[in-house]
PDB file of C-alpha atoms and ligand atoms in Angstrom:
ATOM      1  CA  MET Q1373      15.468 -12.203   7.716  1.00 73.00           C
ATOM      2  CA  ASP Q1374      14.083 -15.622   6.853  1.00 84.00           C
ATOM      3  CA  GLU Q1375      11.785 -15.149   3.862  1.00 91.00           C
ATOM      4  CA  ASP Q1376      10.304 -18.610   4.351  1.00 92.00           C
ATOM      5  CA  ARG Q1377       9.025 -17.425   7.718  1.00 94.00           C
ATOM      6  CA  TRP Q1378       7.789 -13.980   6.756  1.00 96.00           C
ATOM      7  CA  ILE Q1379       4.740 -14.480   8.922  1.00 97.00           C
ATOM      8  CA  GLU Q1380       5.174 -16.844  11.822  1.00 97.00           C
ATOM      9  CA  VAL Q1381       2.396 -17.923  14.149  1.00 98.00           C
ATOM     10  CA  ASP Q1382       3.251 -20.577  16.683  1.00 98.00           C
ATOM     11  CA  GLY Q1383       1.070 -22.030  19.423  1.00 98.00           C
ATOM     12  CA  LEU Q1384      -1.309 -19.066  19.288  1.00 98.00           C
ATOM     13  CA  HIS Q1385      -4.246 -19.012  21.690  1.00 98.00           C
ATOM     14  CA  LYS Q1386      -6.758 -16.249  22.139  1.00 98.00           C
ATOM     15  CA  ILE Q1387      -9.214 -16.044  24.987  1.00 98.00           C
ATOM     16  CA  TYR Q1388     -11.416 -12.967  25.210  1.00 97.00           C
ATOM     17  CA  ARG Q1389     -12.167 -12.065  28.813  1.00 96.00           C
ATOM     18  CA  PRO Q1390     -14.908  -9.439  28.790  1.00 94.00           C
ATOM     19  CA  ARG Q1391     -15.527  -7.802  32.154  1.00 94.00           C
ATOM     20  CA  ARG Q1392     -19.241  -8.426  32.223  1.00 93.00           C
ATOM     21  CA  SER Q1393     -19.565 -11.841  30.566  1.00 94.00           C
ATOM     22  CA  ARG Q1394     -17.927 -15.227  30.372  1.00 96.00           C
ATOM     23  CA  PRO Q1395     -14.618 -15.754  28.576  1.00 96.00           C
ATOM     24  CA  THR Q1396     -14.611 -16.936  24.960  1.00 96.00           C
ATOM     25  CA  HIS Q1397     -11.877 -19.238  23.742  1.00 97.00           C
ATOM     26  CA  ALA Q1398     -11.641 -17.897  20.181  1.00 97.00           C
ATOM     27  CA  LEU Q1399      -8.441 -19.516  18.859  1.00 98.00           C
ATOM     28  CA  SER Q1400      -6.657 -22.645  20.014  1.00 97.00           C
ATOM     29  CA  ASP Q1401      -3.089 -23.602  19.233  1.00 98.00           C
ATOM     30  CA  ILE Q1402      -2.797 -22.008  15.795  1.00 98.00           C
ATOM     31  CA  THR Q1403       0.495 -22.626  14.044  1.00 98.00           C
ATOM     32  CA  LEU Q1404       1.077 -21.223  10.559  1.00 98.00           C
ATOM     33  CA  THR Q1405       4.136 -20.088   8.647  1.00 98.00           C
ATOM     34  CA  VAL Q1406       3.734 -17.940   5.540  1.00 98.00           C
ATOM     35  CA  ARG Q1407       6.619 -17.337   3.160  1.00 97.00           C
ATOM     36  CA  ARG Q1408       7.306 -13.952   1.655  1.00 97.00           C
ATOM     37  CA  GLY Q1409       5.091 -13.344  -1.372  1.00 97.00           C
ATOM     38  CA  GLU Q1410       2.692 -16.143  -0.545  1.00 98.00           C
ATOM     39  CA  PHE Q1411      -1.103 -15.873  -0.746  1.00 98.00           C
ATOM     40  CA  VAL Q1412      -2.806 -17.731   2.093  1.00 98.00           C
ATOM     41  CA  SER Q1413      -6.532 -17.786   2.776  1.00 98.00           C
ATOM     42  CA  VAL Q1414      -8.319 -18.653   5.990  1.00 98.00           C
ATOM     43  CA  VAL Q1415     -11.751 -20.286   5.881  1.00 97.00           C
ATOM     44  CA  GLY Q1416     -13.953 -21.611   8.650  1.00 94.00           C
ATOM     45  CA  PRO Q1417     -17.414 -21.365  10.170  1.00 92.00           C
ATOM     46  CA  SER Q1418     -18.681 -18.078  11.609  1.00 92.00           C
ATOM     47  CA  GLY Q1419     -17.255 -17.318  15.018  1.00 94.00           C
ATOM     48  CA  CYS Q1420     -14.227 -19.619  14.676  1.00 95.00           C
ATOM     49  CA  GLY Q1421     -11.817 -16.724  15.132  1.00 97.00           C
ATOM     50  CA  LYS Q1422     -10.840 -15.705  11.587  1.00 97.00           C
ATOM     51  CA  THR Q1423     -11.198 -11.978  12.224  1.00 96.00           C
ATOM     52  CA  THR Q1424      -9.481 -12.398  15.565  1.00 97.00           C
ATOM     53  CA  LEU Q1425      -6.499 -14.035  13.867  1.00 98.00           C
ATOM     54  CA  LEU Q1426      -6.163 -11.158  11.378  1.00 97.00           C
ATOM     55  CA  LYS Q1427      -6.487  -8.552  14.119  1.00 97.00           C
ATOM     56  CA  ILE Q1428      -3.764 -10.278  16.116  1.00 98.00           C
ATOM     57  CA  LEU Q1429      -1.525 -10.313  13.020  1.00 98.00           C
ATOM     58  CA  ALA Q1430      -2.325  -6.616  12.525  1.00 96.00           C
ATOM     59  CA  GLY Q1431      -1.363  -5.847  16.122  1.00 96.00           C
ATOM     60  CA  LEU Q1432      -4.867  -4.570  16.888  1.00 95.00           C
ATOM     61  CA  VAL Q1433      -5.781  -7.276  19.405  1.00 97.00           C
ATOM     62  CA  PRO Q1434      -3.346  -8.809  21.916  1.00 97.00           C
ATOM     63  CA  ARG Q1435      -2.800 -12.563  21.905  1.00 98.00           C
ATOM     64  CA  SER Q1436      -3.243 -14.688  25.013  1.00 98.00           C
ATOM     65  CA  GLU Q1437      -0.431 -17.131  24.335  1.00 98.00           C
ATOM     66  CA  GLY Q1438       2.049 -18.049  21.600  1.00 98.00           C
ATOM     67  CA  THR Q1439       4.385 -16.394  19.134  1.00 97.00           C
ATOM     68  CA  VAL Q1440       3.317 -13.973  16.397  1.00 98.00           C
ATOM     69  CA  ARG Q1441       5.999 -12.484  14.157  1.00 97.00           C
ATOM     70  CA  VAL Q1442       5.654 -10.492  10.953  1.00 96.00           C
ATOM     71  CA  ALA Q1443       8.621  -9.550   8.773  1.00 92.00           C
ATOM     72  CA  GLY Q1444      10.996 -10.710  11.489  1.00 90.00           C
ATOM     73  CA  ARG Q1445       9.400  -8.644  14.236  1.00 93.00           C
ATOM     74  CA  ASP Q1446       7.379  -9.638  17.241  1.00 96.00           C
ATOM     75  CA  VAL Q1447       3.896  -8.170  16.833  1.00 97.00           C
ATOM     76  CA  THR Q1448       3.005  -6.006  19.822  1.00 95.00           C
ATOM     77  CA  GLY Q1449       1.155  -3.251  17.956  1.00 94.00           C
ATOM     78  CA  PRO Q1450       0.474  -2.138  14.372  1.00 90.00           C
ATOM     79  CA  LEU Q1451       3.531  -2.434  12.105  1.00 90.00           C
ATOM     80  CA  PRO Q1452       4.141   0.087   9.300  1.00 86.00           C
ATOM     81  CA  GLU Q1453       4.687  -2.643   6.695  1.00 88.00           C
ATOM     82  CA  VAL Q1454       1.234  -4.121   7.246  1.00 92.00           C
ATOM     83  CA  GLY Q1455      -1.987  -2.954   5.570  1.00 91.00           C
ATOM     84  CA  MET Q1456      -5.437  -4.145   6.510  1.00 91.00           C
ATOM     85  CA  VAL Q1457      -8.755  -4.232   4.668  1.00 91.00           C
ATOM     86  CA  PHE Q1458     -11.762  -4.578   6.956  1.00 88.00           C
ATOM     87  CA  GLN Q1459     -15.180  -6.078   6.193  1.00 87.00           C
ATOM     88  CA  SER Q1460     -16.667  -2.606   5.925  1.00 86.00           C
ATOM     89  CA  PRO Q1461     -14.624   0.250   4.528  1.00 86.00           C
ATOM     90  CA  THR Q1462     -14.910   2.812   7.387  1.00 89.00           C
ATOM     91  CA  LEU Q1463     -14.043   5.785   5.194  1.00 96.00           C
ATOM     92  CA  LEU Q1464     -13.850   9.210   6.802  1.00 97.00           C
ATOM     93  CA  PRO Q1465     -17.076  10.979   5.739  1.00 97.00           C
ATOM     94  CA  TRP Q1466     -15.530  14.461   5.631  1.00 98.00           C
ATOM     95  CA  ARG Q1467     -12.762  13.480   3.241  1.00 98.00           C
ATOM     96  CA  THR Q1468     -13.028  12.892  -0.478  1.00 98.00           C
ATOM     97  CA  ILE Q1469     -12.363   9.427  -1.878  1.00 98.00           C
ATOM     98  CA  LEU Q1470      -8.835  10.395  -2.951  1.00 97.00           C
ATOM     99  CA  GLN Q1471      -8.139  11.976   0.452  1.00 97.00           C
ATOM    100  CA  ASN Q1472      -9.366   8.803   2.136  1.00 97.00           C
ATOM    101  CA  VAL Q1473      -7.101   6.634   0.023  1.00 97.00           C
ATOM    102  CA  MET Q1474      -4.175   8.891   0.953  1.00 97.00           C
ATOM    103  CA  VAL Q1475      -4.642   8.495   4.725  1.00 94.00           C
ATOM    104  CA  PRO Q1476      -1.937   5.780   5.197  1.00 92.00           C
ATOM    105  CA  VAL Q1477       0.550   7.930   3.255  1.00 93.00           C
ATOM    106  CA  GLU Q1478      -0.111  10.891   5.525  1.00 93.00           C
ATOM    107  CA  VAL Q1479      -0.061   8.840   8.707  1.00 89.00           C
ATOM    108  CA  ARG Q1480       3.351   7.454   7.751  1.00 87.00           C
ATOM    109  CA  GLY Q1481       4.675  10.865   6.689  1.00 89.00           C
ATOM    110  CA  LEU Q1482       5.503   9.679   3.148  1.00 89.00           C
ATOM    111  CA  GLY Q1483       5.873  12.105   0.234  1.00 86.00           C
ATOM    112  CA  THR Q1484       2.469  12.919  -1.194  1.00 90.00           C
ATOM    113  CA  ARG Q1485       3.248  13.339  -4.876  1.00 89.00           C
ATOM    114  CA  PRO Q1486       4.349   9.850  -5.995  1.00 88.00           C
ATOM    115  CA  TYR Q1487       1.672   8.241  -3.877  1.00 95.00           C
ATOM    116  CA  ARG Q1488      -1.034  10.487  -5.237  1.00 95.00           C
ATOM    117  CA  GLU Q1489      -0.380   9.098  -8.691  1.00 94.00           C
ATOM    118  CA  ARG Q1490      -0.450   5.581  -7.321  1.00 93.00           C
ATOM    119  CA  ALA Q1491      -3.731   6.323  -5.520  1.00 96.00           C
ATOM    120  CA  GLU Q1492      -5.268   7.567  -8.755  1.00 95.00           C
ATOM    121  CA  ARG Q1493      -4.029   4.509 -10.628  1.00 92.00           C
ATOM    122  CA  LEU Q1494      -5.455   2.165  -8.012  1.00 92.00           C
ATOM    123  CA  LEU Q1495      -8.808   3.961  -8.079  1.00 95.00           C
ATOM    124  CA  GLY Q1496      -8.854   3.600 -11.857  1.00 92.00           C
ATOM    125  CA  MET Q1497      -8.073  -0.088 -11.573  1.00 86.00           C
ATOM    126  CA  VAL Q1498     -11.092  -0.727  -9.349  1.00 86.00           C
ATOM    127  CA  GLY Q1499     -13.393   1.286 -11.617  1.00 89.00           C
ATOM    128  CA  LEU Q1500     -13.514   4.469  -9.556  1.00 95.00           C
ATOM    129  CA  ASP Q1501     -11.928   6.975 -11.918  1.00 94.00           C
ATOM    130  CA  GLY Q1502     -13.968  10.139 -11.937  1.00 96.00           C
ATOM    131  CA  PHE Q1503     -14.922   9.624  -8.283  1.00 97.00           C
ATOM    132  CA  GLU Q1504     -11.686  10.921  -6.724  1.00 97.00           C
ATOM    133  CA  GLY Q1505     -13.287  14.193  -5.604  1.00 97.00           C
ATOM    134  CA  ARG Q1506     -16.556  12.684  -4.371  1.00 98.00           C
ATOM    135  CA  TYR Q1507     -17.416  12.042  -0.737  1.00 98.00           C
ATOM    136  CA  PRO Q1508     -18.140   8.557   0.660  1.00 97.00           C
ATOM    137  CA  HIS Q1509     -21.902   9.164   1.010  1.00 97.00           C
ATOM    138  CA  GLU Q1510     -22.067   9.782  -2.734  1.00 97.00           C
ATOM    139  CA  LEU Q1511     -20.849   6.233  -3.461  1.00 95.00           C
ATOM    140  CA  SER Q1512     -22.573   2.855  -3.128  1.00 91.00           C
ATOM    141  CA  GLY Q1513     -21.405   0.447  -0.416  1.00 87.00           C
ATOM    142  CA  GLY Q1514     -19.530  -1.641  -2.984  1.00 85.00           C
ATOM    143  CA  MET Q1515     -17.742   1.417  -4.361  1.00 91.00           C
ATOM    144  CA  GLN Q1516     -16.761   2.499  -0.849  1.00 93.00           C
ATOM    145  CA  GLN Q1517     -15.370  -0.967  -0.210  1.00 89.00           C
ATOM    146  CA  ARG Q1518     -13.265  -0.757  -3.368  1.00 90.00           C
ATOM    147  CA  ALA Q1519     -11.949   2.623  -2.185  1.00 94.00           C
ATOM    148  CA  GLY Q1520     -11.078   0.949   1.124  1.00 93.00           C
ATOM    149  CA  ILE Q1521      -9.024  -1.617  -0.756  1.00 90.00           C
ATOM    150  CA  CYS Q1522      -7.126   1.143  -2.578  1.00 93.00           C
ATOM    151  CA  ARG Q1523      -6.439   2.763   0.803  1.00 94.00           C
ATOM    152  CA  ALA Q1524      -4.892  -0.486   2.079  1.00 92.00           C
ATOM    153  CA  LEU Q1525      -2.716  -0.779  -1.028  1.00 90.00           C
ATOM    154  CA  VAL Q1526      -1.611   2.819  -1.540  1.00 92.00           C
ATOM    155  CA  HIS Q1527       1.601   2.704   0.515  1.00 91.00           C
ATOM    156  CA  ASP Q1528       2.501  -0.688  -0.990  1.00 89.00           C
ATOM    157  CA  PRO Q1529       2.602  -2.601   2.324  1.00 92.00           C
ATOM    158  CA  ALA Q1530       4.754  -5.724   2.365  1.00 92.00           C
ATOM    159  CA  VAL Q1531       1.970  -7.626   4.085  1.00 96.00           C
ATOM    160  CA  LEU Q1532      -1.717  -7.247   3.324  1.00 96.00           C
ATOM    161  CA  LEU Q1533      -4.361  -8.622   5.678  1.00 96.00           C
ATOM    162  CA  MET Q1534      -7.839  -8.817   4.153  1.00 96.00           C
ATOM    163  CA  ASP Q1535     -10.941  -9.639   6.167  1.00 96.00           C
ATOM    164  CA  GLU Q1536     -13.740 -10.791   3.852  1.00 94.00           C
ATOM    165  CA  PRO Q1537     -13.116  -7.734   1.673  1.00 92.00           C
ATOM    166  CA  PHE Q1538     -15.475  -8.673  -1.144  1.00 91.00           C
ATOM    167  CA  GLY Q1539     -18.376 -10.014   0.925  1.00 89.00           C
ATOM    168  CA  ALA Q1540     -20.618  -7.024   0.223  1.00 83.00           C
ATOM    169  CA  LEU Q1541     -19.999  -6.918  -3.532  1.00 85.00           C
ATOM    170  CA  ASP Q1542     -22.287  -8.361  -6.183  1.00 87.00           C
ATOM    171  CA  ALA Q1543     -21.066 -11.576  -7.808  1.00 90.00           C
ATOM    172  CA  LEU Q1544     -19.719 -10.020 -11.012  1.00 89.00           C
ATOM    173  CA  THR Q1545     -17.847  -7.229  -9.251  1.00 86.00           C
ATOM    174  CA  ARG Q1546     -16.487  -9.769  -6.819  1.00 90.00           C
ATOM    175  CA  GLU Q1547     -15.070 -11.922  -9.602  1.00 92.00           C
ATOM    176  CA  HIS Q1548     -13.557  -8.863 -11.225  1.00 88.00           C
ATOM    177  CA  MET Q1549     -11.981  -7.821  -7.917  1.00 88.00           C
ATOM    178  CA  ASN Q1550     -10.554 -11.312  -7.438  1.00 93.00           C
ATOM    179  CA  VAL Q1551      -8.813 -11.130 -10.803  1.00 92.00           C
ATOM    180  CA  GLU Q1552      -7.574  -7.587 -10.094  1.00 88.00           C
ATOM    181  CA  LEU Q1553      -6.305  -8.599  -6.677  1.00 92.00           C
ATOM    182  CA  LEU Q1554      -4.254 -11.419  -8.173  1.00 95.00           C
ATOM    183  CA  ARG Q1555      -2.795  -8.986 -10.691  1.00 90.00           C
ATOM    184  CA  ILE Q1556      -1.869  -6.456  -8.000  1.00 88.00           C
ATOM    185  CA  TRP Q1557      -0.400  -9.245  -5.878  1.00 92.00           C
ATOM    186  CA  ARG Q1558       1.671 -10.580  -8.774  1.00 91.00           C
ATOM    187  CA  GLU Q1559       3.037  -7.142  -9.591  1.00 86.00           C
ATOM    188  CA  SER Q1560       3.718  -6.104  -5.999  1.00 86.00           C
ATOM    189  CA  GLY Q1561       5.112  -9.307  -4.505  1.00 90.00           C
ATOM    190  CA  GLN Q1562       3.018  -8.726  -1.393  1.00 93.00           C
ATOM    191  CA  THR Q1563       2.323 -11.378   1.179  1.00 97.00           C
ATOM    192  CA  ILE Q1564      -1.436 -11.723   1.642  1.00 97.00           C
ATOM    193  CA  VAL Q1565      -3.528 -13.348   4.337  1.00 98.00           C
ATOM    194  CA  PHE Q1566      -7.138 -13.360   3.180  1.00 98.00           C
ATOM    195  CA  VAL Q1567     -10.223 -14.309   5.198  1.00 97.00           C
ATOM    196  CA  THR Q1568     -13.306 -15.422   3.287  1.00 96.00           C
ATOM    197  CA  HIS Q1569     -16.536 -17.396   3.672  1.00 90.00           C
ATOM    198  CA  SER Q1570     -16.323 -18.512   0.066  1.00 94.00           C
ATOM    199  CA  ILE Q1571     -14.421 -21.734  -0.478  1.00 96.00           C
ATOM    200  CA  PRO Q1572     -14.222 -21.259  -4.289  1.00 96.00           C
ATOM    201  CA  GLU Q1573     -12.845 -17.752  -3.765  1.00 97.00           C
ATOM    202  CA  ALA Q1574     -10.181 -19.099  -1.399  1.00 98.00           C
ATOM    203  CA  VAL Q1575      -9.199 -21.811  -3.897  1.00 98.00           C
ATOM    204  CA  PHE Q1576      -9.063 -19.388  -6.814  1.00 98.00           C
ATOM    205  CA  LEU Q1577      -6.847 -16.886  -5.027  1.00 98.00           C
ATOM    206  CA  SER Q1578      -4.543 -18.874  -2.818  1.00 98.00           C
ATOM    207  CA  ASP Q1579      -1.320 -20.826  -2.702  1.00 98.00           C
ATOM    208  CA  ARG Q1580      -2.594 -22.481   0.468  1.00 98.00           C
ATOM    209  CA  VAL Q1581      -5.886 -22.466   2.342  1.00 98.00           C
ATOM    210  CA  MET Q1582      -5.943 -22.807   6.108  1.00 98.00           C
ATOM    211  CA  VAL Q1583      -9.170 -24.497   7.240  1.00 98.00           C
ATOM    212  CA  LEU Q1584     -10.243 -23.719  10.803  1.00 97.00           C
ATOM    213  CA  SER Q1585     -12.569 -25.850  12.927  1.00 94.00           C
ATOM    214  CA  PRO Q1586     -15.613 -24.386  14.721  1.00 93.00           C
ATOM    215  CA  ARG Q1587     -14.816 -22.326  17.832  1.00 92.00           C
ATOM    216  CA  PRO Q1588     -12.338 -22.440  19.325  1.00 94.00           C
ATOM    217  CA  GLY Q1589     -10.678 -22.263  15.929  1.00 96.00           C
ATOM    218  CA  ARG Q1590      -8.007 -24.906  15.471  1.00 97.00           C
ATOM    219  CA  VAL Q1591      -6.157 -25.748  12.288  1.00 97.00           C
ATOM    220  CA  ALA Q1592      -8.205 -28.555  10.688  1.00 96.00           C
ATOM    221  CA  GLU Q1593      -5.975 -28.705   7.600  1.00 97.00           C
ATOM    222  CA  ILE Q1594      -3.756 -26.547   5.453  1.00 98.00           C
ATOM    223  CA  VAL Q1595      -4.526 -27.359   1.822  1.00 98.00           C
ATOM    224  CA  GLY Q1596      -1.967 -26.576  -0.881  1.00 98.00           C
ATOM    225  CA  ILE Q1597      -3.721 -25.323  -4.033  1.00 98.00           C
ATOM    226  CA  GLU Q1598      -2.074 -26.842  -7.058  1.00 96.00           C
ATOM    227  CA  LEU Q1599      -3.363 -24.637  -9.842  1.00 97.00           C
ATOM    228  CA  GLU Q1600      -1.001 -22.976 -12.275  1.00 95.00           C
ATOM    229  CA  ARG Q1601      -0.513 -19.238 -12.216  1.00 96.00           C
ATOM    230  CA  PRO Q1602      -1.422 -16.802 -13.587  1.00 94.00           C
ATOM    231  CA  ARG Q1603      -5.009 -17.909 -13.075  1.00 95.00           C
ATOM    232  CA  ALA Q1604      -8.071 -16.845 -15.006  1.00 93.00           C
ATOM    233  CA  LEU Q1605     -11.610 -17.395 -13.725  1.00 93.00           C
ATOM    234  CA  GLY Q1606     -12.035 -20.338 -16.096  1.00 94.00           C
ATOM    235  CA  VAL Q1607      -9.660 -22.380 -13.942  1.00 94.00           C
ATOM    236  CA  MET Q1608     -12.498 -22.834 -11.454  1.00 93.00           C
ATOM    237  CA  GLY Q1609     -14.229 -25.104 -13.949  1.00 94.00           C
ATOM    238  CA  SER Q1610     -11.335 -27.562 -13.856  1.00 96.00           C
ATOM    239  CA  ASP Q1611     -11.488 -30.932 -12.100  1.00 97.00           C
ATOM    240  CA  ARG Q1612      -8.523 -30.050  -9.972  1.00 96.00           C
ATOM    241  CA  ALA Q1613     -10.093 -26.831  -8.652  1.00 97.00           C
ATOM    242  CA  GLY Q1614     -13.316 -28.747  -8.000  1.00 97.00           C
ATOM    243  CA  ALA Q1615     -11.414 -31.394  -6.037  1.00 98.00           C
ATOM    244  CA  HIS Q1616      -9.801 -28.714  -3.838  1.00 98.00           C
ATOM    245  CA  VAL Q1617     -13.205 -27.118  -3.161  1.00 97.00           C
ATOM    246  CA  GLU Q1618     -14.706 -30.492  -2.258  1.00 97.00           C
ATOM    247  CA  ARG Q1619     -11.852 -31.372   0.028  1.00 97.00           C
ATOM    248  CA  ILE Q1620     -12.207 -28.127   1.986  1.00 97.00           C
ATOM    249  CA  ARG Q1621     -16.001 -28.344   2.044  1.00 95.00           C
ATOM    250  CA  GLY Q1622     -15.690 -31.852   3.487  1.00 94.00           C
ATOM    251  CA  HIS Q1623     -14.327 -30.391   6.704  1.00 93.00           C
ATOM    252  CA  PHE Q1624     -17.491 -28.373   7.216  1.00 88.00           C
ATOM    253  CA  ASP Q1625     -19.796 -31.253   6.321  1.00 82.00           C
ATOM    254  CA  ALA Q1626     -17.931 -33.404   8.829  1.00 70.00           C
ATOM    255  CA  ALA Q1627     -18.327 -30.756  11.509  1.00 63.00           C
ATOM    256  CA  GLY Q1628     -22.051 -30.444  10.777  1.00 63.00           C
ATOM    257  CA  VAL Q1629     -21.541 -26.889   9.593  1.00 60.00           C
ATOM    258  CA  PHE Q1630     -22.238 -25.638   6.140  1.00 48.00           C
ATOM    259  CA  ASP Q1631     -20.708 -22.271   5.713  1.00 44.00           C
ATOM    260  CA  SER Q1632     -19.973 -21.343   2.146  1.00 43.00           C
TER     261      SER Q1632
HETATM  262  P1  LIG H2332     -15.028 -15.081  12.759  1.00 70.40           P
HETATM  263  O1  LIG H2332     -14.296 -13.951  12.118  1.00 70.40           O
HETATM  264  O2  LIG H2332     -14.482 -16.430  12.391  1.00 70.40           O
HETATM  265  O3  LIG H2332     -16.527 -15.024  12.520  1.00 70.40           O
HETATM  266  P2  LIG H2332     -14.347 -13.747  15.252  1.00 70.40           P
HETATM  267  O4  LIG H2332     -12.869 -13.699  15.283  1.00 70.40           O
HETATM  268  O5  LIG H2332     -15.080 -12.509  14.847  1.00 70.40           O
HETATM  269  O6  LIG H2332     -14.820 -14.986  14.348  1.00 70.40           O
HETATM  270  O7  LIG H2332     -14.895 -14.179  16.695  1.00 70.40           O
HETATM  271  C1  LIG H2332     -14.489 -15.375  17.347  1.00 70.40           C
HETATM  272  C2  LIG H2332     -15.207 -15.473  18.688  1.00 70.40           C
HETATM  273  O8  LIG H2332     -14.698 -14.489  19.574  1.00 70.40           O
HETATM  274  C3  LIG H2332     -16.716 -15.242  18.603  1.00 70.40           C
HETATM  275  O9  LIG H2332     -17.343 -16.091  19.516  1.00 70.40           O
HETATM  276  C4  LIG H2332     -16.869 -13.809  19.023  1.00 70.40           C
HETATM  277  O10 LIG H2332     -18.112 -13.604  19.614  1.00 70.40           O
HETATM  278  C5  LIG H2332     -15.738 -13.649  20.027  1.00 70.40           C
HETATM  279  N1  LIG H2332     -15.240 -12.275  20.067  1.00 70.40           N
HETATM  280  C6  LIG H2332     -14.768 -11.556  19.026  1.00 70.40           C
HETATM  281  N2  LIG H2332     -14.359 -10.334  19.411  1.00 70.40           N
HETATM  282  C7  LIG H2332     -14.609 -10.267  20.739  1.00 70.40           C
HETATM  283  C8  LIG H2332     -14.407  -9.258  21.749  1.00 70.40           C
HETATM  284  N3  LIG H2332     -13.874  -8.065  21.454  1.00 70.40           N
HETATM  285  N4  LIG H2332     -14.788  -9.548  23.013  1.00 70.40           N
HETATM  286  C9  LIG H2332     -15.327 -10.742  23.334  1.00 70.40           C
HETATM  287  N5  LIG H2332     -15.517 -11.741  22.446  1.00 70.40           N
HETATM  288  C10 LIG H2332     -15.182 -11.511  21.173  1.00 70.40           C
END
């Protein structure tokens, strides 16, 4: 398998055709190749198709045209090596936090014991130790979202798709989660595609940032982020990080959209 083309999107179009309303051209001619272990973010104005792109990669929404391959396989439905974090955590209310985190392990029929330890470790890492036996309604929205992230990571998926996962968190928790995510990514060697509204967040996390135009989303530019790793939050004060942020923001100013 070609590790330089771990995720391959070529000439992707998506047109939604609802029965009772007019079609929406959500994505237009998206081409993107992600190498194994790379961290790529997607930014763009609301409604430009970012979530649609992730759902197509996850096999949850069919494409209209083009090629979409993940880990050497044509995506026609959900693949076992892909994990997804949604904007809201959608935990099962009748299961405890630990039981929720374990769902992907059960669904895939993996052995419970080693993964249970991993689940507990992940929960500790996101500041949820002591909450394993609690139910979702006993946790704040931010805590539930962190549990949702543990659930996506528990089976160590080769590819992680994250849709604005930290949008609901307060600024400090969000920064902490960014640093933790980079640590997990470095240790696991995962390939991550990350959707965010925050340009600084995209710059801090990514190897490359794909900038989409307003709907229908087209690739405006793919910006390589030249910041050394490992990165600490302080790097965002550097001139180079600032230049990357400005460059990306320029696309939105040019389009008359300010979205960050
Ligand atoms: P983003 O994540 O960038 O905000 P989305 O991918 O959610 O954008 O949506 C892109 C466009 O497609 C929007 O105009 C949205 O209304 C439309 N859209 C999204 N999902 C559906 C759907 N299931 N049916 C019809 N239109 C949809």
